[in-house]
Short mmCIF file of C-alpha atoms in Angstrom, two decimals:
data_model
loop_
_atom_site.label_atom_id
_atom_site.label_comp_id
_atom_site.label_asym_id
_atom_site.label_seq_id
_atom_site.Cartn_x
_atom_site.Cartn_y
_atom_site.Cartn_z
CA MET O 11 0.10 0.34 -0.07
CA GLU O 12 0.96 2.98 -1.06
CA GLY O 13 1.74 5.88 1.77
CA ILE O 14 2.66 8.85 3.12
CA GLY O 15 6.55 9.05 4.64
CA VAL O 16 7.16 11.62 7.65
CA PHE O 17 10.67 12.06 8.89
CA ASP O 18 12.10 13.55 12.38
CA SER O 19 13.99 13.66 14.29
CA GLY O 20 12.87 12.24 17.02
CA VAL O 21 9.23 12.18 18.19
CA GLY O 22 8.50 16.02 17.47
CA GLY O 23 7.33 15.16 14.17
CA LEU O 24 4.21 13.32 15.67
CA THR O 25 2.49 16.54 16.13
CA VAL O 26 2.65 17.15 12.49
CA LEU O 27 1.03 14.07 11.63
CA LYS O 28 -1.25 13.98 14.02
CA ALA O 29 -2.96 17.13 12.36
CA LEU O 30 -1.87 15.40 9.24
CA ARG O 31 -4.21 11.80 10.21
CA LYS O 32 -6.59 14.06 10.77
CA ALA O 33 -6.58 16.19 8.32
CA LEU O 34 -6.55 13.20 5.89
CA PRO O 35 -8.27 10.80 7.02
CA GLY O 36 -8.43 8.03 4.46
CA GLU O 37 -4.72 7.77 4.45
CA PHE O 38 -1.88 5.17 5.55
CA PHE O 39 1.45 7.44 7.62
CA TYR O 40 4.59 5.31 8.11
CA TYR O 41 5.96 7.66 10.21
CA LEU O 42 11.40 7.52 11.01
CA GLY O 43 11.26 8.56 14.20
CA ASP O 44 15.66 8.54 13.73
CA THR O 45 16.01 8.43 17.59
CA ALA O 46 19.55 7.05 16.91
CA ARG O 47 21.10 10.18 16.19
CA VAL O 48 19.12 13.24 17.46
CA PRO O 49 19.07 15.83 17.76
CA TYR O 50 19.68 16.86 14.27
CA GLY O 51 20.21 20.46 15.63
CA THR O 52 23.16 21.19 17.26
CA LYS O 53 25.13 18.09 13.74
CA SER O 54 26.79 20.04 10.21
CA GLY O 55 24.76 20.71 7.47
CA GLU O 56 26.96 18.33 5.48
CA THR O 57 25.40 15.52 7.86
CA VAL O 58 22.14 16.38 7.91
CA VAL O 59 21.87 16.13 4.39
CA LYS O 60 23.18 12.63 4.86
CA TYR O 61 21.13 11.28 7.84
CA ALA O 62 17.61 12.96 5.61
CA MET O 63 18.87 11.26 2.80
CA GLN O 64 18.60 7.99 4.71
CA ASN O 65 15.87 8.56 6.10
CA ALA O 66 14.03 9.43 2.85
CA LYS O 67 15.28 6.19 1.09
CA PHE O 68 14.44 3.84 3.25
CA LEU O 69 10.25 5.75 3.84
CA VAL O 70 10.76 5.35 -0.14
CA SER O 71 12.04 1.81 0.18
CA VAL O 72 8.98 1.08 2.03
CA GLY O 73 5.95 3.03 -0.81
CA ILE O 74 5.18 5.93 -0.30
CA LYS O 75 4.14 8.76 -2.76
CA TYR O 76 4.58 11.52 -0.49
CA LEU O 77 7.50 13.06 1.63
CA VAL O 78 7.54 15.20 3.96
CA VAL O 79 10.16 16.14 6.09
CA ALA O 80 8.21 17.39 10.04
CA CYS O 81 12.54 18.53 11.36
CA ASN O 82 13.27 22.81 11.05
CA THR O 83 16.79 21.21 10.98
CA ALA O 84 16.28 18.64 8.33
CA SER O 85 13.93 21.11 6.50
CA SER O 86 17.11 23.97 6.43
CA TYR O 87 19.66 21.73 5.44
CA ALA O 88 18.18 18.39 3.07
CA LEU O 89 15.68 19.75 0.52
CA ASP O 90 17.45 21.29 -2.43
CA VAL O 91 19.31 17.65 -2.78
CA LEU O 92 16.15 15.96 -1.49
CA ARG O 93 13.86 17.29 -4.84
CA LYS O 94 17.04 16.28 -7.03
CA GLU O 95 17.32 12.74 -5.69
CA LEU O 96 13.83 11.23 -5.32
CA SER O 97 10.62 10.84 -7.87
CA ILE O 98 8.18 11.46 -5.20
CA PRO O 99 7.38 15.31 -4.24
CA VAL O 100 8.85 16.11 -1.15
CA ILE O 101 7.47 19.24 1.50
CA GLY O 102 9.16 20.18 4.74
CA VAL O 103 8.32 22.99 6.92
CA ILE O 104 10.04 26.14 7.35
CA ARG O 105 7.66 27.62 3.42
CA PRO O 106 4.46 26.52 4.56
CA GLY O 107 4.82 27.98 7.87
CA ALA O 108 6.03 31.16 7.14
CA GLU O 109 2.25 30.46 3.96
CA GLU O 110 0.53 30.49 7.28
CA ALA O 111 1.60 33.85 8.49
CA VAL O 112 1.84 36.11 6.38
CA PRO O 113 -2.07 36.56 4.62
CA VAL O 114 -2.81 36.53 8.11
CA THR O 115 -0.04 39.01 9.93
CA ARG O 116 -0.86 42.57 10.85
CA GLY O 117 2.36 43.01 9.89
CA LYS O 118 3.97 41.82 13.10
CA ILE O 119 5.72 38.35 12.84
CA GLY O 120 7.54 37.15 15.92
CA VAL O 121 9.26 32.74 15.16
CA ILE O 122 9.99 30.99 17.92
CA GLY O 123 12.29 27.83 17.63
CA THR O 124 14.95 25.97 19.01
CA ARG O 125 17.89 27.84 19.16
CA SER O 126 19.86 26.13 15.56
CA THR O 127 16.45 27.33 14.26
CA ILE O 128 17.07 30.61 15.17
CA LEU O 129 20.19 30.81 14.00
CA SER O 130 19.59 29.40 11.04
CA GLY O 131 16.93 32.38 9.72
CA SER O 132 15.25 30.11 7.95
CA TYR O 133 11.83 31.23 8.73
CA LEU O 134 12.53 35.27 8.36
CA ARG O 135 14.14 34.22 5.21
CA GLU O 136 10.98 32.79 3.26
CA ILE O 137 8.85 35.28 4.63
CA LYS O 138 10.74 38.17 3.96
CA LYS O 139 10.95 36.23 0.33
CA ILE O 140 6.35 35.71 0.31
CA ARG O 141 5.82 39.82 1.71
CA PRO O 142 9.59 42.00 1.85
CA ASP O 143 7.72 44.50 4.45
CA VAL O 144 6.68 42.17 7.17
CA GLU O 145 8.35 43.27 10.38
CA VAL O 146 10.20 39.17 11.85
CA PHE O 147 10.72 39.16 15.44
CA GLN O 148 12.30 36.08 16.75
CA LYS O 149 13.55 34.31 19.99
CA ALA O 150 14.90 31.57 20.77
CA THR O 151 12.80 29.29 22.99
CA PRO O 152 15.32 26.38 24.58
CA LEU O 153 13.64 24.93 27.40
CA PHE O 154 9.66 24.33 25.42
CA VAL O 155 11.15 21.81 23.65
CA PRO O 156 11.61 19.12 27.52
CA LEU O 157 8.57 20.50 28.43
CA ALA O 158 7.07 19.57 26.20
CA GLU O 159 8.78 16.16 26.11
CA GLU O 160 8.04 15.86 29.89
CA GLY O 161 4.40 16.34 29.45
CA MET O 162 4.25 19.47 30.73
CA PHE O 163 2.27 21.37 28.47
CA TYR O 164 -0.60 23.42 30.58
CA HIS O 165 1.92 23.49 33.90
CA PRO O 166 2.40 26.95 36.21
CA ILE O 167 6.57 25.71 34.68
CA THR O 168 5.06 26.01 31.43
CA LEU O 169 3.39 29.96 31.76
CA SER O 170 5.44 30.77 33.54
CA VAL O 171 9.18 30.05 31.46
CA ALA O 172 5.96 31.01 28.55
CA GLU O 173 5.99 34.61 30.09
CA MET O 174 10.22 34.90 30.24
CA TYR O 175 10.76 33.62 26.28
CA LEU O 176 7.22 35.75 25.62
CA ALA O 177 6.88 38.76 27.59
CA GLU O 178 9.40 40.82 24.93
CA MET O 179 7.63 39.57 21.48
CA ARG O 180 3.96 40.84 23.22
CA ASP O 181 4.98 44.10 23.92
CA ARG O 182 6.08 44.32 20.46
CA LYS O 183 2.85 44.28 19.47
CA VAL O 184 3.34 40.78 18.18
CA ASP O 185 0.48 40.25 16.62
CA THR O 186 1.18 36.96 14.49
CA LEU O 187 3.44 34.17 16.04
CA ILE O 188 5.24 30.99 14.03
CA LEU O 189 5.48 27.99 15.79
CA GLY O 190 8.71 27.23 13.87
CA CYS O 191 9.78 23.51 16.37
CA THR O 192 7.41 20.80 16.07
CA HIS O 193 6.92 20.10 19.69
CA TYR O 194 5.53 23.67 19.88
CA PRO O 195 1.43 23.01 18.76
CA LEU O 196 1.69 20.39 22.40
CA LEU O 197 1.75 23.80 24.12
CA LYS O 198 -0.19 25.67 22.10
CA LYS O 199 -2.67 27.28 25.54
CA ALA O 200 0.32 27.79 27.65
CA ILE O 201 2.17 30.43 25.04
CA SER O 202 -2.15 31.85 24.24
CA GLU O 203 -2.30 32.27 27.35
CA VAL O 204 0.76 34.07 28.09
CA MET O 205 0.29 35.50 23.58
CA GLY O 206 -3.24 37.08 24.63
CA SER O 207 -6.68 35.40 22.96
CA ASP O 208 -5.65 37.70 19.42
CA VAL O 209 -2.81 36.46 18.45
CA ARG O 210 -2.56 34.40 15.79
CA LEU O 211 -0.44 31.39 16.67
CA VAL O 212 0.26 29.03 12.96
CA ASP O 213 2.29 26.36 12.69
CA SER O 214 3.00 24.73 8.61
CA ALA O 215 0.61 21.31 9.86
CA GLU O 216 -2.05 23.34 8.18
CA SER O 217 -0.75 24.66 5.26
CA ILE O 218 1.34 20.62 3.89
CA ALA O 219 -2.09 19.08 4.97
CA ARG O 220 -3.32 21.82 1.66
CA HIS O 221 -0.61 20.85 -0.46
CA ILE O 222 -0.62 17.00 0.17
CA LYS O 223 -5.08 17.05 -0.38
CA GLU O 224 -3.97 19.09 -4.05
CA TYR O 225 -1.78 17.30 -4.99
CA LEU O 226 -2.67 13.65 -4.40
CA LYS O 227 -6.64 15.67 -5.65
CA ILE O 228 -4.33 16.70 -9.53
CA THR O 229 -2.97 13.19 -8.94
CA ASN O 230 -5.65 11.34 -8.63
CA ASN O 231 -3.96 9.86 -5.53
CA LEU O 232 -5.26 10.18 -2.51
CA SER O 233 -6.18 7.04 -0.90
CA ASN O 234 -9.70 6.38 1.40
CA SER O 235 -8.32 3.71 2.87
CA SER O 236 -9.25 3.44 7.29
CA GLY O 237 -5.99 4.62 7.68
CA GLY O 238 -3.03 4.41 10.15
CA VAL O 239 0.19 4.70 11.30
CA LYS O 240 3.25 2.82 10.97
CA TYR O 241 6.09 2.87 12.90
CA PHE O 242 10.07 2.91 12.62
CA VAL O 243 12.75 3.88 14.72
CA THR O 244 16.90 3.88 14.66
CA ASP O 245 16.74 3.29 18.95
CA SER O 246 14.50 3.46 22.39
CA PRO O 247 11.01 2.56 21.02
CA GLU O 248 9.86 1.59 24.56
CA SER O 249 10.83 6.05 24.61
CA PHE O 250 8.93 6.40 21.70
CA LYS O 251 6.47 4.92 23.02
CA ARG O 252 6.20 6.33 26.17
CA VAL O 253 7.07 9.60 24.69
CA GLY O 254 5.40 9.38 21.26
CA GLU O 255 1.53 7.94 22.95
CA MET O 256 1.90 12.25 25.18
CA PHE O 257 2.57 13.30 21.69
CA MET O 258 -0.51 11.89 19.38
CA GLY O 259 -2.63 11.17 22.27
CA GLU O 260 -2.83 7.92 21.26
CA GLU O 261 -1.74 3.80 21.66
CA ILE O 262 0.73 3.18 19.95
CA GLU O 263 1.16 -0.20 18.50
CA ASP O 264 3.45 -0.71 15.85
CA ILE O 265 6.41 0.04 16.34
CA GLU O 266 9.07 -0.98 14.14
CA LEU O 267 13.11 -0.81 14.88
CA ILE O 268 15.43 -0.83 12.51
CA ASP O 269 18.72 -0.31 11.69
CA ILE O 270 19.17 2.39 8.86
CA ARG O 271 22.96 2.59 8.24
CA MET K 27 53.70 17.33 28.50
CA GLU K 28 51.84 15.06 30.38
CA GLY K 29 47.76 15.52 31.20
CA ILE K 30 45.06 14.99 32.68
CA GLY K 31 42.61 13.13 30.95
CA VAL K 32 38.57 13.95 30.65
CA PHE K 33 35.50 13.43 28.47
CA ASP K 34 31.90 13.82 28.56
CA SER K 35 29.60 13.58 25.44
CA GLY K 36 29.64 17.68 26.02
CA VAL K 37 29.11 20.79 28.19
CA GLY K 38 28.62 18.95 31.21
CA GLY K 39 31.79 17.19 32.16
CA LEU K 40 33.57 20.59 33.01
CA THR K 41 31.05 20.23 36.30
CA VAL K 42 34.08 17.50 36.86
CA LEU K 43 36.96 19.33 35.23
CA LYS K 44 36.35 22.59 37.02
CA ALA K 45 36.64 20.87 40.31
CA LEU K 46 39.48 18.67 39.29
CA ARG K 47 41.36 22.11 38.33
CA LYS K 48 40.27 23.88 41.47
CA ALA K 49 41.55 20.33 43.69
CA LEU K 50 45.28 19.69 42.04
CA PRO K 51 46.29 23.72 39.99
CA GLY K 52 50.19 22.18 39.09
CA GLU K 53 48.13 19.08 36.72
CA PHE K 54 47.67 20.24 32.87
CA PHE K 55 44.07 19.13 31.45
CA TYR K 56 42.95 18.10 28.29
CA TYR K 57 38.48 18.00 28.12
CA LEU K 58 37.22 16.28 25.04
CA GLY K 59 33.73 16.44 25.24
CA ASP K 60 32.06 14.47 21.67
CA THR K 61 29.59 17.24 20.79
CA ALA K 62 28.80 15.89 18.16
CA ARG K 63 27.47 12.64 18.83
CA VAL K 64 26.05 14.11 22.46
CA PRO K 65 23.71 12.67 24.41
CA TYR K 66 25.28 9.04 25.08
CA GLY K 67 21.71 8.77 27.64
CA THR K 68 19.11 7.63 24.52
CA LYS K 69 21.91 4.77 22.43
CA SER K 70 22.49 1.33 22.86
CA GLY K 71 25.46 0.51 25.31
CA GLU K 72 27.35 -0.97 22.74
CA THR K 73 26.69 2.67 20.67
CA VAL K 74 28.43 4.05 23.96
CA VAL K 75 31.11 1.96 24.25
CA LYS K 76 32.32 2.38 20.94
CA TYR K 77 32.51 6.06 20.79
CA ALA K 78 33.72 6.03 24.19
CA MET K 79 36.45 3.96 23.81
CA GLN K 80 37.25 6.33 20.87
CA ASN K 81 37.62 9.61 22.75
CA ALA K 82 39.60 7.78 25.09
CA LYS K 83 42.27 6.73 22.10
CA PHE K 84 42.42 10.72 20.94
CA LEU K 85 43.31 11.60 24.28
CA VAL K 86 45.27 9.11 25.05
CA SER K 87 47.29 9.30 21.44
CA VAL K 88 47.78 13.72 22.61
CA GLY K 89 49.15 12.30 25.91
CA ILE K 90 47.79 11.44 29.24
CA LYS K 91 48.49 9.92 32.54
CA TYR K 92 44.98 8.99 34.21
CA LEU K 93 41.96 9.27 32.28
CA VAL K 94 38.66 10.83 34.12
CA VAL K 95 34.64 10.24 32.71
CA ALA K 96 33.46 12.42 33.41
CA CYS K 97 30.30 10.83 32.14
CA ASN K 98 26.89 9.47 33.74
CA THR K 99 26.91 7.32 30.61
CA ALA K 100 30.29 6.53 29.19
CA SER K 101 31.16 5.32 32.91
CA SER K 102 28.14 2.72 33.06
CA TYR K 103 29.21 1.35 30.41
CA ALA K 104 32.22 1.35 29.78
CA LEU K 105 34.62 1.85 32.54
CA ASP K 106 34.96 -2.20 32.53
CA VAL K 107 36.82 -2.39 28.42
CA LEU K 108 38.26 1.60 28.66
CA ARG K 109 40.75 -0.62 32.46
CA LYS K 110 41.11 -3.55 30.13
CA GLU K 111 42.38 -2.17 26.94
CA LEU K 112 43.79 1.20 27.93
CA SER K 113 47.40 1.20 30.16
CA ILE K 114 47.05 4.19 32.78
CA PRO K 115 43.82 4.50 35.20
CA VAL K 116 40.50 5.22 35.07
CA ILE K 117 38.05 6.76 36.77
CA GLY K 118 34.66 6.96 36.25
CA VAL K 119 32.34 9.12 38.24
CA ILE K 120 29.54 6.38 39.61
CA ARG K 121 31.67 4.86 42.24
CA PRO K 122 33.45 8.01 43.53
CA GLY K 123 29.65 9.37 43.93
CA ALA K 124 28.14 6.54 46.20
CA GLU K 125 31.89 7.07 48.32
CA GLU K 126 31.01 10.75 48.72
CA ALA K 127 27.80 9.44 49.46
CA VAL K 128 27.69 6.52 51.99
CA PRO K 129 30.52 7.82 54.93
CA VAL K 130 27.81 11.09 55.56
CA THR K 131 25.19 9.62 55.31
CA ARG K 132 22.51 8.83 58.72
CA GLY K 133 20.38 5.79 56.42
CA LYS K 134 18.59 7.41 53.33
CA ILE K 135 20.49 8.11 50.32
CA GLY K 136 18.69 10.08 47.11
CA VAL K 137 20.05 9.54 44.18
CA ILE K 138 18.56 12.17 41.04
CA GLY K 139 20.63 12.08 37.85
CA THR K 140 19.04 11.77 33.80
CA ARG K 141 16.25 9.38 32.50
CA SER K 142 18.50 6.77 31.80
CA THR K 143 20.76 7.23 33.97
CA ILE K 144 18.26 7.06 36.80
CA LEU K 145 16.66 3.35 34.77
CA SER K 146 20.12 1.92 34.94
CA GLY K 147 20.27 1.50 38.58
CA SER K 148 23.83 1.88 38.54
CA TYR K 149 24.49 5.13 41.60
CA LEU K 150 21.66 2.37 43.18
CA ARG K 151 24.11 -1.23 43.03
CA GLU K 152 27.92 1.26 43.95
CA ILE K 153 25.49 1.77 47.24
CA LYS K 154 24.02 -0.72 48.01
CA LYS K 155 27.69 -2.57 47.70
CA ILE K 156 29.14 -0.33 49.80
CA ARG K 157 26.57 -0.92 53.04
CA PRO K 158 23.70 -3.04 51.72
CA ASP K 159 21.88 -1.99 54.90
CA VAL K 160 20.65 2.29 52.98
CA GLU K 161 17.25 3.00 52.39
CA VAL K 162 17.98 4.31 48.39
CA PHE K 163 14.79 6.99 46.85
CA GLN K 164 15.89 7.71 43.27
CA LYS K 165 13.98 9.69 40.91
CA ALA K 166 14.39 10.92 37.48
CA THR K 167 14.71 15.35 36.83
CA PRO K 168 15.64 16.12 33.54
CA LEU K 169 15.13 19.19 33.51
CA PHE K 170 17.32 20.22 35.46
CA VAL K 171 20.34 19.65 31.70
CA PRO K 172 18.33 22.16 29.51
CA LEU K 173 17.74 24.65 32.74
CA ALA K 174 20.91 25.55 33.94
CA GLU K 175 22.63 25.34 29.92
CA GLU K 176 20.21 27.72 30.12
CA GLY K 177 22.38 29.62 32.25
CA MET K 178 19.49 29.16 34.65
CA PHE K 179 21.73 28.07 38.08
CA TYR K 180 18.92 30.39 40.48
CA HIS K 181 16.02 31.31 38.45
CA PRO K 182 12.41 31.09 40.35
CA ILE K 183 11.36 28.53 38.00
CA THR K 184 14.49 26.65 38.87
CA LEU K 185 13.46 26.65 42.57
CA SER K 186 9.91 25.10 41.47
CA VAL K 187 11.12 22.80 39.08
CA ALA K 188 13.20 21.86 41.84
CA GLU K 189 10.25 22.08 44.45
CA MET K 190 8.14 19.63 41.66
CA TYR K 191 10.97 16.90 41.45
CA LEU K 192 12.47 17.38 44.90
CA ALA K 193 9.50 17.91 47.41
CA GLU K 194 9.07 13.75 48.18
CA MET K 195 12.63 13.23 48.20
CA ARG K 196 12.67 15.93 51.54
CA ASP K 197 9.28 14.65 53.07
CA ARG K 198 10.19 11.88 52.49
CA LYS K 199 13.57 12.66 54.60
CA VAL K 200 16.32 11.96 52.57
CA ASP K 201 19.01 13.33 54.43
CA THR K 202 21.90 13.23 51.40
CA LEU K 203 21.57 13.79 48.29
CA ILE K 204 23.49 12.39 45.29
CA LEU K 205 23.52 15.06 42.07
CA GLY K 206 23.87 12.37 39.50
CA CYS K 207 24.51 14.56 36.75
CA THR K 208 27.71 16.07 35.86
CA HIS K 209 25.07 19.73 35.54
CA TYR K 210 23.51 19.25 38.29
CA PRO K 211 27.24 21.56 40.49
CA LEU K 212 25.28 23.90 39.30
CA LEU K 213 22.19 24.02 40.52
CA LYS K 214 22.64 23.51 43.66
CA LYS K 215 22.19 26.74 46.29
CA ALA K 216 18.48 26.38 44.38
CA ILE K 217 18.46 22.78 45.34
CA SER K 218 19.91 23.11 48.92
CA GLU K 219 17.48 25.71 49.16
CA VAL K 220 14.79 23.26 48.34
CA MET K 221 15.41 20.08 50.26
CA GLY K 222 16.91 22.23 52.72
CA SER K 223 19.48 23.18 54.72
CA ASP K 224 20.75 20.12 56.86
CA VAL K 225 20.30 17.57 53.53
CA ARG K 226 23.97 16.77 52.48
CA LEU K 227 24.44 17.71 48.55
CA VAL K 228 27.82 14.82 46.75
CA ASP K 229 28.74 14.70 43.64
CA SER K 230 31.82 12.74 42.71
CA ALA K 231 34.31 15.18 41.59
CA GLU K 232 36.05 15.31 45.27
CA SER K 233 36.35 11.48 45.09
CA ILE K 234 38.17 11.64 42.51
CA ALA K 235 40.50 14.45 42.52
CA ARG K 236 41.23 11.98 45.72
CA HIS K 237 41.56 9.18 43.29
CA ILE K 238 44.20 10.64 41.03
CA LYS K 239 46.25 12.58 43.78
CA GLU K 240 46.62 9.73 45.84
CA TYR K 241 47.39 7.52 42.33
CA LEU K 242 50.17 10.33 41.85
CA LYS K 243 51.35 11.27 44.76
CA ILE K 244 52.05 7.37 45.01
CA THR K 245 53.21 7.52 41.40
CA ASN K 246 55.74 10.21 41.94
CA ASN K 247 53.78 11.99 39.08
CA LEU K 248 52.61 15.07 40.97
CA SER K 249 52.91 17.99 38.42
CA ASN K 250 54.04 21.66 39.45
CA SER K 251 53.54 23.28 36.83
CA SER K 252 51.66 26.22 36.37
CA GLY K 253 48.12 23.80 34.90
CA GLY K 254 45.78 24.74 32.07
CA VAL K 255 43.24 23.19 30.28
CA LYS K 256 43.30 21.57 26.18
CA TYR K 257 39.79 21.58 24.65
CA PHE K 258 38.66 19.38 21.65
CA VAL K 259 34.93 19.29 20.76
CA THR K 260 33.87 17.03 17.88
CA ASP K 261 31.41 20.42 16.60
CA SER K 262 30.34 23.88 17.14
CA PRO K 263 33.18 24.94 19.26
CA GLU K 264 31.06 28.37 19.28
CA SER K 265 28.71 26.66 20.92
CA PHE K 266 30.60 25.05 23.58
CA LYS K 267 32.32 28.23 23.93
CA ARG K 268 29.17 29.30 24.80
CA VAL K 269 27.60 26.69 27.16
CA GLY K 270 30.86 26.33 28.52
CA GLU K 271 32.34 28.90 29.96
CA MET K 272 30.08 29.86 32.11
CA PHE K 273 29.68 26.64 33.63
CA MET K 274 33.31 26.87 34.19
CA GLY K 275 33.42 31.35 34.84
CA GLU K 276 36.11 31.78 33.25
CA GLU K 277 37.08 32.70 29.55
CA ILE K 278 37.61 29.72 27.51
CA GLU K 279 40.51 30.24 24.89
CA ASP K 280 41.98 26.77 23.26
CA ILE K 281 38.76 25.46 22.08
CA GLU K 282 40.29 23.08 19.19
CA LEU K 283 37.83 21.05 16.69
CA ILE K 284 38.91 17.78 15.89
CA ASP K 285 37.32 14.71 14.13
CA ILE K 286 37.43 11.40 15.67
CA ARG K 287 35.99 8.86 13.34
#
């Protein structure tokens, strides 16, 4: 059965998978978490391209009609190479995040992400390509990832951390905030409470789903099966299951440990 | 010049290095942070042994008379192999941590560490080997690492996190707490405030320093130079410098990027 492939360095991409399953319930998904080599953010571009290519080739060998790179670092570095080497369409998370934010902003977009994502400036560049006159405020918010992995989605401590990181953006009247890390949608309620209910929080998942749907429609490839997911990890299925079930909000049954090298 | 070698998967081992420099000011140190492959805690034992051996052989090639494995995961898995393969003495962080705690406890020792350290039960085993009748309480405290790396050593949020993790241990009247992760000595003040001033906080560094001093004295190998450190990393010297200087409380000048594979 031809499915949709999604890979990330670890569990973060599960928030993208969750949104895609909701938007495309008739599709079957293959999710690969490269847990043996997480995180990608601290590795060189060359290394990240190599890992991304290995992940993509594995998913292609399983049988996919579309590839989602649900990882900011791999989206930054590897998208061009993957598109050149693969014969199926490939989408990342950065351009779709920018496409989601630009049409709704009144002029001030905030971007939050890991330190490496913010340092790369990749969201800033994509936003400016679409609309150069938008003001962009960037902020690295590294504690959000471990807070999400601890399951503290709406905990008083998470609210304090959000206040610490986001007060400045709120005071600068940012009206649209890009959640530039796949972990962050889990903290939406806490982030929104700090930013205020009039600030739009956007992530890449909805825009990605739209792109995929459109492509599958045009190519007459939309599936109407009962859907489902098969998971692959490169290390520690137990800890992937523990954190992954919290992220997906459902039981994760079918996890296969693979050796990708 | 023959020095003392210290390696860790990243920056955490710098707290051990800092304590060793203070205790052995006449020695020259070589510190290797395997930043390209951090973290070790999520990797298989086999992989960790391979990495530890590569790190050790690199430091031996530079010229060392003693090796400190300043990483809990590598200490758990690789110590026996390293001792068998190398002709210099090798010390880890787990046994010394237990040796530091057992003589001072009134019967209840707490151990905090990363999830993988706590799951491994390695401190528990070493404590029980020395004194089987001690009660041991273990707790994984994963948020402490990113809090330390954000420089929030004594921040209100850090105090709240410490309260969340440690209230139960305090209520169970733990009298001695092993800081079972090399990042944690940076949070000593916050941890002590939550546990109470009558609870002894111990880490491995002092015990390691005593072992090294004794060995170098016996073998007539103590150095009386002006001391110093040379740093090696396997990726991102810039971010190592940024976090490392915060950890060491001094400027880090001499960092060399190496390819260890």
